C-alpha positions as MATLAB code, in Angstrom:
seq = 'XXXXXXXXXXXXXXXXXXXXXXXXXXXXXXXXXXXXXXXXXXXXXXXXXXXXXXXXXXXXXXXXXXXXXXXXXXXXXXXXXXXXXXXXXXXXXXXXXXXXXXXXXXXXXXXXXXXXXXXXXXXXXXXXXXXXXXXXXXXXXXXXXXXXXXXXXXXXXXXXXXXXXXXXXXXXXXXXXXXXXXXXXXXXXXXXXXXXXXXXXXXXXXXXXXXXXXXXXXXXXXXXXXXXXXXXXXXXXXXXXXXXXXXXXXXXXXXXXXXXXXXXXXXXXXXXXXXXXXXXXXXXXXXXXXXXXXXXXXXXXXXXXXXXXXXXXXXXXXXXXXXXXXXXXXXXXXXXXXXXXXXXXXXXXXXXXXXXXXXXXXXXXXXXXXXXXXXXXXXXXXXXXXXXXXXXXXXXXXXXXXXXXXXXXXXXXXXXXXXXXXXXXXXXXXXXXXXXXXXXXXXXXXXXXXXXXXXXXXXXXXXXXXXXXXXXXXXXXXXXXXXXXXXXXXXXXXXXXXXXXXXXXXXXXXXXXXXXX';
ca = [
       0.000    0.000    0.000;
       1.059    3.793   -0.847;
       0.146    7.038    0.863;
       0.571   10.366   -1.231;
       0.837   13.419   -0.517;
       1.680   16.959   -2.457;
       3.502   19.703   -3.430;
       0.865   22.134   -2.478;
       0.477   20.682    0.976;
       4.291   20.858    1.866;
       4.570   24.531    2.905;
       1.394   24.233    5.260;
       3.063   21.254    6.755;
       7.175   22.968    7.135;
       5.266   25.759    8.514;
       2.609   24.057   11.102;
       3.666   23.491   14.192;
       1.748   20.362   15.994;
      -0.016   21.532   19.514;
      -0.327   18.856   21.935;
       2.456   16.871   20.684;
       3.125   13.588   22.236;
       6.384   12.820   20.821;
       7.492   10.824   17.693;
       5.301    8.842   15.513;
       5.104    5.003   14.816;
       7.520    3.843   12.262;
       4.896    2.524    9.570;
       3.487    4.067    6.398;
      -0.193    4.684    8.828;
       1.287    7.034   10.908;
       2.968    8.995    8.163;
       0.722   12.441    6.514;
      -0.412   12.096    2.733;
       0.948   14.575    0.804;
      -0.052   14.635   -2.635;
       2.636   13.546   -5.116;
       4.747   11.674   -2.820;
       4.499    8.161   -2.635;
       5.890    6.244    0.183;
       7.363    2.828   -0.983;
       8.847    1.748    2.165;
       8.748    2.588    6.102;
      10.243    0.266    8.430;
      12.299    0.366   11.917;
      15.826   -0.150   11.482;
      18.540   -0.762   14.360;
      22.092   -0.359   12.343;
      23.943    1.937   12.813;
      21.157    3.824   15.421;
      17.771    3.202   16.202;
      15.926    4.802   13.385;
      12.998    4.981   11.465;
      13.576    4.387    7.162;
      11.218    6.157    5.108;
      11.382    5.605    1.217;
       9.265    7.379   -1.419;
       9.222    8.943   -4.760;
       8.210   12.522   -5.629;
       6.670   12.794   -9.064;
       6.867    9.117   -9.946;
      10.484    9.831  -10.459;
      12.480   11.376   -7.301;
      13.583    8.436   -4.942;
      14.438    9.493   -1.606;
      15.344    7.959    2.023;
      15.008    9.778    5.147;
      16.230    8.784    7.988;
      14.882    9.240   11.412;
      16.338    8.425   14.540;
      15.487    7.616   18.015;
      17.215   10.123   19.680;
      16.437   13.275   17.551;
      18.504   16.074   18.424;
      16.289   18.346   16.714;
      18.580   19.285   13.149;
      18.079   17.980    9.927;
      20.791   17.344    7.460;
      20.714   16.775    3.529;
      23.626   14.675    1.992;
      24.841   15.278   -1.902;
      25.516   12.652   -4.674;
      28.243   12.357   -6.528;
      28.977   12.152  -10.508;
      25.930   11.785  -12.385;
      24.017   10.742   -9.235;
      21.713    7.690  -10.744;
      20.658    6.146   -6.915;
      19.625    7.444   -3.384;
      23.025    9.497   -2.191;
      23.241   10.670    1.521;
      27.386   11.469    1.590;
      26.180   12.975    5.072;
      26.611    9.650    6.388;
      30.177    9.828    6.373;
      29.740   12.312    9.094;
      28.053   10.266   11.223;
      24.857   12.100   10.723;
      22.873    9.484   11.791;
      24.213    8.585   14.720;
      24.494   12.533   15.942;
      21.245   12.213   15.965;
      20.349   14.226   12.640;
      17.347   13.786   10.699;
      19.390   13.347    7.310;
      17.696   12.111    3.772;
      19.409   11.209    0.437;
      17.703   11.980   -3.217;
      18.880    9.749   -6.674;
      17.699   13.639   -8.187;
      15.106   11.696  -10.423;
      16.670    8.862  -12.172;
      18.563    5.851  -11.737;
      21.769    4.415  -13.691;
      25.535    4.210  -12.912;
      26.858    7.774  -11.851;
      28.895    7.756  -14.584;
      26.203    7.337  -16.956;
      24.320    9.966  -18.330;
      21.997    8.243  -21.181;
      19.334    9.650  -18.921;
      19.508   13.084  -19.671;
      18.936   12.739  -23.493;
      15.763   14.354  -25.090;
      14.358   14.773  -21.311;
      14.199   18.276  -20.674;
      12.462   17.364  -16.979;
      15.183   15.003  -16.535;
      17.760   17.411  -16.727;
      15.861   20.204  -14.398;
      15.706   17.806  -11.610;
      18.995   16.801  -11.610;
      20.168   20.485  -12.482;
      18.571   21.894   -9.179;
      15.172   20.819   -8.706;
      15.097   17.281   -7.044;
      17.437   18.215   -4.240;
      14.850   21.173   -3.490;
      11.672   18.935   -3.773;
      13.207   16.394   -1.403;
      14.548   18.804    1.174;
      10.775   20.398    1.388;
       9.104   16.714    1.730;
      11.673   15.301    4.271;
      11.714   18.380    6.105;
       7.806   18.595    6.402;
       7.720   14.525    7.051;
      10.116   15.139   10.072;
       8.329   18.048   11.145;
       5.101   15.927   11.019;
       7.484   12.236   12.799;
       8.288   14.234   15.517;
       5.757   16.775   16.286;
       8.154   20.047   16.433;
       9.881   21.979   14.131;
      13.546   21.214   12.824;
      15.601   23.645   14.613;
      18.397   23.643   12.377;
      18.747   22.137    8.677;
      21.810   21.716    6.702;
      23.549   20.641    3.384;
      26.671   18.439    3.605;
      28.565   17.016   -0.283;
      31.534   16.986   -2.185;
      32.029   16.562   -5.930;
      28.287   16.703   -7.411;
      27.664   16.909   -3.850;
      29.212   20.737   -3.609;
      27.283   21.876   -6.526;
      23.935   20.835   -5.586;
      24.862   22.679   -1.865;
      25.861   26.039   -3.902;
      22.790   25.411   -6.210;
      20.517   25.179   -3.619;
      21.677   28.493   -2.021;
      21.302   30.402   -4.717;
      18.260   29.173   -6.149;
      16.364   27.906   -3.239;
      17.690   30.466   -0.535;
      15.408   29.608    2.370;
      15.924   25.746    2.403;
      19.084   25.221    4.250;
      20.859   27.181    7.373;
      23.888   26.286    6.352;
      26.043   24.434    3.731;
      29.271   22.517    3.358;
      30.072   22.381   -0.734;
      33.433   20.339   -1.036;
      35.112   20.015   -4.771;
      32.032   21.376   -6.075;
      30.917   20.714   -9.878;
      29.210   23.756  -10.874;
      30.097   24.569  -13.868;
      28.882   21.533  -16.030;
      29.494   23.159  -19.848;
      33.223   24.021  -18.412;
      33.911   20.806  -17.078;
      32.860   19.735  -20.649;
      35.713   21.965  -22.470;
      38.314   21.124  -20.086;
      37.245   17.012  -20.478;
      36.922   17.206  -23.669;
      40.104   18.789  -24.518;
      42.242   16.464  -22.215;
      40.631   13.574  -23.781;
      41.017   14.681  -26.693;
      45.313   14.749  -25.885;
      45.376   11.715  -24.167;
      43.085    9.680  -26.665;
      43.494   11.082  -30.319;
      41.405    8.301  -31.538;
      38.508    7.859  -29.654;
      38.120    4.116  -30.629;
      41.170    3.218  -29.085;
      41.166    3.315  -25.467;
      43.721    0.759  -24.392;
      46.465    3.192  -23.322;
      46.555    7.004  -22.966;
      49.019    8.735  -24.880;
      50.710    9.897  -21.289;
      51.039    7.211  -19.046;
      52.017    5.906  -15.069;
      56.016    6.692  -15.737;
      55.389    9.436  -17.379;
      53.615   10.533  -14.536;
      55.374    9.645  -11.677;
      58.771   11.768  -13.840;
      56.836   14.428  -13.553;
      55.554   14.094  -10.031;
      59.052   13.425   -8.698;
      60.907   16.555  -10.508;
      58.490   18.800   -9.404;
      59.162   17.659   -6.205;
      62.528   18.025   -6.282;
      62.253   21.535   -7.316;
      58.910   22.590   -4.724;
      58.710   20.561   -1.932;
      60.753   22.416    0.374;
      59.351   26.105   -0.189;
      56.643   25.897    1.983;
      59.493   24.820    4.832;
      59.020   21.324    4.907;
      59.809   18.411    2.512;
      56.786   16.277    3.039;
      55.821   15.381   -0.935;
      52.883   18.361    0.059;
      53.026   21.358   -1.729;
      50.849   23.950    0.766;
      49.950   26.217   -2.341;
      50.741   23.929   -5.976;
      50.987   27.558   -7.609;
      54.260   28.442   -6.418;
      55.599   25.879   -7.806;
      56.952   27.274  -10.781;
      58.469   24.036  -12.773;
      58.222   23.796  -16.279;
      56.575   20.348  -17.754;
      58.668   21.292  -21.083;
      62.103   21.129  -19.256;
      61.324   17.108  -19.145;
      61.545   17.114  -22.914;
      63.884   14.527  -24.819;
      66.920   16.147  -26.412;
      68.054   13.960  -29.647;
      68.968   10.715  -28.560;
      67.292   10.373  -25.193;
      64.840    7.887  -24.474;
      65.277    7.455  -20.849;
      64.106   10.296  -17.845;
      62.561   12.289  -20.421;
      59.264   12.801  -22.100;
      58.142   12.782  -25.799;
      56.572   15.971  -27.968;
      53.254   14.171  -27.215;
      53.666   13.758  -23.857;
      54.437   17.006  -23.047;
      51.777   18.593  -25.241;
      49.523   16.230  -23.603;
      50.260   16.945  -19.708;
      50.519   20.479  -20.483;
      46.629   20.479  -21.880;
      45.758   19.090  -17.697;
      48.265   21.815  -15.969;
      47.251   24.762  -18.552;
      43.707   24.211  -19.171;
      41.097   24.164  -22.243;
      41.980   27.216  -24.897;
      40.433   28.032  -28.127;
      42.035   28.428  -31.678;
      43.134   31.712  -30.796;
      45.123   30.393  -27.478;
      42.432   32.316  -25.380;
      41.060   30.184  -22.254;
      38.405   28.561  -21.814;
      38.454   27.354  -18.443;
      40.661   25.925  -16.028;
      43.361   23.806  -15.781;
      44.774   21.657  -13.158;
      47.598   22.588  -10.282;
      50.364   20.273   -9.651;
      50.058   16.925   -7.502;
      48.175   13.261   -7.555;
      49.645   12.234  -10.195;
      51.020    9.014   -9.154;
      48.223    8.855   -6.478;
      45.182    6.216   -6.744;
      42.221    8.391   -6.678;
      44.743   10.813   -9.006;
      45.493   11.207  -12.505;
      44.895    7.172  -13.401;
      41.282    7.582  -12.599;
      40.122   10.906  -13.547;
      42.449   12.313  -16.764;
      44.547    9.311  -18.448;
      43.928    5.798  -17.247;
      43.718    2.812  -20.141;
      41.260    0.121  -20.531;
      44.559   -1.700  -19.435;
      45.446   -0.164  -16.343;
      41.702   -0.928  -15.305;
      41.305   -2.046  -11.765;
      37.757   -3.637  -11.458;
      37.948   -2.673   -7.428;
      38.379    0.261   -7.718;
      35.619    2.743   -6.227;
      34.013    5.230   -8.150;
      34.117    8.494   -5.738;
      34.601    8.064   -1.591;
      31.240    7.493   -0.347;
      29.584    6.934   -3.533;
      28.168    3.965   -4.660;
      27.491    2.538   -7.743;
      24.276    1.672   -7.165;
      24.070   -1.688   -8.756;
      23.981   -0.282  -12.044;
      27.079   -1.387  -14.551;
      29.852    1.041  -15.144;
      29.942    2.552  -18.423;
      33.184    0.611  -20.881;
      35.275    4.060  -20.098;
      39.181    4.438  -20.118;
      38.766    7.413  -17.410;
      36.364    9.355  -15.619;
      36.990   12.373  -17.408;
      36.532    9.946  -20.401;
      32.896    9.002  -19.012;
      32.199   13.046  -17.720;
      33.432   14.864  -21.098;
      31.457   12.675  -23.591;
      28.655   12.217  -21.065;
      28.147   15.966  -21.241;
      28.502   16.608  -24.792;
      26.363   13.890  -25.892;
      23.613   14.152  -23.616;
      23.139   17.621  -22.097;
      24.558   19.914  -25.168;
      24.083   17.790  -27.913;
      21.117   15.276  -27.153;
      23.459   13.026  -29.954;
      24.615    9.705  -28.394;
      26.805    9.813  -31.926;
      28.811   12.726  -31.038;
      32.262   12.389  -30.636;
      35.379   15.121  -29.751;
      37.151   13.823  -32.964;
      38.032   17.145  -34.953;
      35.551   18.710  -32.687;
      36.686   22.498  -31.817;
      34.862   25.051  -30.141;
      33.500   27.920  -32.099;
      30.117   27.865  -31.478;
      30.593   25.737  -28.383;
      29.207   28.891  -25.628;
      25.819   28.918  -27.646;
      25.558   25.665  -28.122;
      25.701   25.081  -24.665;
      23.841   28.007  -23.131;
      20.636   26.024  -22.403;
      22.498   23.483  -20.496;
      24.112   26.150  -18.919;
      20.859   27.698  -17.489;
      19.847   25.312  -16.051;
      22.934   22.922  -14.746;
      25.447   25.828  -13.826;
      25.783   27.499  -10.468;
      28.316   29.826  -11.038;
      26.610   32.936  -10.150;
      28.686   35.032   -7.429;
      25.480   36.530   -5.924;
      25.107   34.835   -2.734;
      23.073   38.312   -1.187;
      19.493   35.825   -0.726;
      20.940   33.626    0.995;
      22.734   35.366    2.974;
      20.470   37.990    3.403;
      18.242   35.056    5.715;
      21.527   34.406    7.714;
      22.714   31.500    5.524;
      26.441   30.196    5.923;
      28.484   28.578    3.857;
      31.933   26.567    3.739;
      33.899   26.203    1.135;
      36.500   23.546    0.381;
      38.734   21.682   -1.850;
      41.861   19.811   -2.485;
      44.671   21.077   -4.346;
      45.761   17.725   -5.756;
      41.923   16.887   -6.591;
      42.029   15.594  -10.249;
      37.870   15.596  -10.748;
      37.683   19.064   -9.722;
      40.004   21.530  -10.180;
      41.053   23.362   -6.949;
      41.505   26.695   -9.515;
      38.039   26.464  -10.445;
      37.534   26.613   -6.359;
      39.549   29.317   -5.775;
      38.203   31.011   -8.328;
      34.513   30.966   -7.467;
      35.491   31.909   -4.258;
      37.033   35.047   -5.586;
      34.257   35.838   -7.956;
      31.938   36.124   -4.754;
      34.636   38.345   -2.752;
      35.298   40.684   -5.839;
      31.008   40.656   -6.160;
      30.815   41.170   -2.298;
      33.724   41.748   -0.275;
      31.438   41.287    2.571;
      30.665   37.977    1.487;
      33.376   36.721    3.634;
      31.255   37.036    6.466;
      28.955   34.066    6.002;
      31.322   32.501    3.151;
      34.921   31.038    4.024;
      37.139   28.377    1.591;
      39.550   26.043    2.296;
      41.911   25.066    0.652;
      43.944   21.249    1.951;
      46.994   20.803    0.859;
      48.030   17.071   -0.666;
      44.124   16.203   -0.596;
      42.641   14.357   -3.896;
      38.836   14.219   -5.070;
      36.925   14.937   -1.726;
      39.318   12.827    0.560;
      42.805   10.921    0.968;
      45.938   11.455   -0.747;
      49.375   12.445    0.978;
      47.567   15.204    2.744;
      45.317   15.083    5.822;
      41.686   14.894    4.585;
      39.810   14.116    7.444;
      36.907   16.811    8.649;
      33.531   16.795    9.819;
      32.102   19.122    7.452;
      29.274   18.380    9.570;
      30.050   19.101   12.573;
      32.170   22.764   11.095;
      28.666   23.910    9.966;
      26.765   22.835   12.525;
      29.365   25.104   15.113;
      29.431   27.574   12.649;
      25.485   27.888   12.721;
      24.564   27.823   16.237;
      28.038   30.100   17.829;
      27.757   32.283   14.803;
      31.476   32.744   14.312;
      33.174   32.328   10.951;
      35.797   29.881   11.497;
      39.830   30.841   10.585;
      40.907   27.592   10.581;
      39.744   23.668   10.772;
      42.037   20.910   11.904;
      42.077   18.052    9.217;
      43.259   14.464   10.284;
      45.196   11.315    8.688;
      42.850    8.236    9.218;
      44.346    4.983   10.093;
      43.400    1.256    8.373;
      40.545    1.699   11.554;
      39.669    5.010   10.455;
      40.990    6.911   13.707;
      43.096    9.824   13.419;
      46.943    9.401   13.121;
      48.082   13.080   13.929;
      46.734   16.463   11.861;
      47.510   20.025   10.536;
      45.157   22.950   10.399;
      43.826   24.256    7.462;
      43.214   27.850    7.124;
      40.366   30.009    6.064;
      41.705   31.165    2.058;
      44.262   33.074    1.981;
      46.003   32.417    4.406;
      47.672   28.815    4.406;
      49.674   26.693    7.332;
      53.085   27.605    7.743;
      54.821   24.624    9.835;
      57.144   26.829   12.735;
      60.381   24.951   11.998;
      60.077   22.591   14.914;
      58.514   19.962   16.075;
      55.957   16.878   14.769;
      54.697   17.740   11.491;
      51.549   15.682   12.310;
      50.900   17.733   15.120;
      48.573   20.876   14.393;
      50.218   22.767   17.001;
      53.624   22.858   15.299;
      52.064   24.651   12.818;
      49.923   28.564   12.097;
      48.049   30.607    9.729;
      49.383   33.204    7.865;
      49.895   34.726    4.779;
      50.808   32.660    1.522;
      53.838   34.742    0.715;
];
């Protein structure tokens, strides 16, 4: 049996406060409100990892969600992002321990299901595309929130946004489209800028796979890599005052790709024309005919790492490593992966053929980019959150934090700092309710050399209810139990971690904030 419920009841519900309440509700679909376009397809009591109660539903016959609702409420709700193309019901909040802090937290699939590096969905499907581009996280976050309301007979004190990757877009999309649905977000790596991650894909596939039918090796490959790695190294590692194989800020780091280059004769520690055409495509980003750019390009580091350069920009059908994960705390949900050399492989044509193009034919060879920006505009509208305009939601006391890795090879940590930038140089006061932060040796979302470990979570949530804008985080090395192994802090943008010259370099207190200079 189903129970619906809609759209036009949800605001009367978010809004109405239940007098006489006697506490939570039973944990079965009877005791849940109808609501007209939701249907519930599951509601059962669950004891792993917490006492909860597991509501599943669809909005609109197409937008699968779970909310999760726990024993011991602490009165906050909490909304956890996807990651890729999304495809299956994402809560990345659950990394955080959500659950078990007691939050009310719910995960959406944003309206379709496949692999989440599949995006056959999106062809021809105009509605498709809108929920995915914005509107399915909003519909979900105004059913569970009026369905916990309703469980627990009081309002939601608090409700947040936690995700990384896809994750951070839909948390920057939501604030500036949907102001009033979250107190406060975490966006990490955020993909926001879906027709510019096209270009740059595109373009780097396009030097590491000339022809697109053959995928078995990419033109620059693991010792090319690791050459390059290891000599920038050599030349970097120590400016930031410690040789650690971190760079704090990859942009000092002034070595030159091209001074790797075989002379005549050499065939050993060197690397080919191609090679070096090809790397410098990832380090110098997409450009047009004219050499003008078109977005941006990738700062040293990860890549010799596992969730580095192999996986996202070169790869080889035989380098494939069927274990491998697609994104930290994203599953695949069941769904087979797409045949694919690399992500970017998967990401770049997935774009093109699906959300500009609607041509599953279309293929980079020969393409170029003339009339790429108009071709792409409609996507654009409605997939891109690049706007710098934060005023709405800040205007209702809204926070945000920022972050990224600088050796993240799915997102570029550029394309970070420069978002960031564009909302200081649109508001200066922005900084108030806005802060970025930038880790140091940290791939896609987590690991690499660099201490990746925060509760995002937990930042916001002290963020929210203290009001003070933090200065710094500490992030942590996990151990094979997933307990931390020492840290460093990471500061609020500009400023970075200087270490003090003495002692542990995995202990935050031998190191401080100040300027990157």
């Amino acid at each position: 049996m189903t129970r619906s419920l809609g759209i036009f009841a949800l605001a009367i519900l978010a809004l109405q406060a239940p007098e006489a309440a006697s506490g939570q509700s039973a944990c079965n679909v009877d005791a849940l409100p109808m609501i007209p376009d939701v249907d519930y397809l599951g509601v059962r009591p669950a004891e792993e990892p917490v006492s909860h109660c597991s509501v599943e539903g669809v909005i609109g016959g197409k937008i699968h969600f779970e909310l999760l609702l726990p024993e011991d409420w602490n009165g906050k709700f909490v909304m956890g992002g996807g990651g890729g193309f999304v495809g299956s019901v994402m809560n990345t909040s659950l990394m955080f321990g959500s659950l078990q802090s007691g939050y009310a937290t719910v995960g959406t699939d944003t309206g379709h299901q496949g692999h989440p590096a599949d995006a056959g969905w999106a062809r021809n499907d105009l509605e498709a595309l809108v929920n995915f581009g914005h509107l399915a996280v909003h519909r979900t976050a105004v059913t569970a929130k009026a369905l916990t309301n309703e469980y627990y007979g009081q309002e939601i004190s608090r409700s947040y946004f936690t995700g990384c990757s896809r994750g951070g877009g839909q948390a920057i999309m939501s604030a500036l489209r949907y102001p009033e649905d979250f107190d406060a977000v975490a966006a990490g790596a955020y993909a926001v800028d879906w027709t510019g991650i096209a270009v740059q894909a595109t373009q780097i596939n396009q030097a590491m796979y000339p022809d697109p039918n053959d995928i078995e090796q990419a033109v620059v490959g693991p010792e090319a890599q690791a050459l390059v790695e290891t000599s920038y190294l050599a030349a970097c590692d120590a400016l930031d005052g410690l040789e650690d194989s971190i760079l704090n800020d990859p942009r000092t780091c002034t070595f030159d790709v091209g001074s790797l280059q075989c002379e005549a004769g050499e065939t050993e520690n060197c690397l080919s024309t191609e090679e070096v055409a090809a790397i410098k495509v990832v380090y110098d980003g997409p450009k047009d005919a004219d050499g003008n750019s078109l977005y941006y390009g990738f700062p040293f580091g990860g890549e010799t790492a596992e969730g580095g350069w192999s996986r996202w920009l070169t790869g080889g059908m035989k380098y494939q490593d069927d274990d491998a994960s697609f994104q930290e705390g994203v599953g695949s949900g069941g769904f087979e992966e797409p045949v694919s050399p690399s992500a970017f492989f998967s990401f770049g044509n997935g774009i093109m053929q699906n959300f500009v193009y609607h041509d599953p034919d279309w293929t980079y060879d020969n393409f170029e980019f003339s009339t790429y920006e108009e071709d792409a505009s409609a996507a654009a509208e409605t997939l891109n959150a690049t706007n710098p305009d934060l005023s709405a939601y800040r205007k209702r006391g809204g926070k945000m934090l920022l972050y990224s890795g600088w050796s993240d090879n799915a997102q570029s940590g550029l394309a970070m700092v420069g978002y960031y930038e564009d909302v200081l140089d649109h508001d200066p006061s922005a900084r108030d309710d806005i802060r970025l932060f930038m880790m140091p040796g940290v791939e896609h979302c987590f690991g690499g050399p660099g201490p990746s470990w925060v509760n995002f979570l937990a930042e916001i949530d002290a963020w929210a209810e203290k009001g003070d804008a933090p200065d710094q985080i500490t992030a942590y090395w996990l151990d094979e139990q997933a307990q931390p192994v020492g840290g460093r802090p990471v500061c609020a943008y500009p400023q970075v971690a200087k270490y003090d010259g003495q002692g542990d370099p995995r202990d935050p207190s031998s190191f401080s904030c100040r300027p990157d200079n």
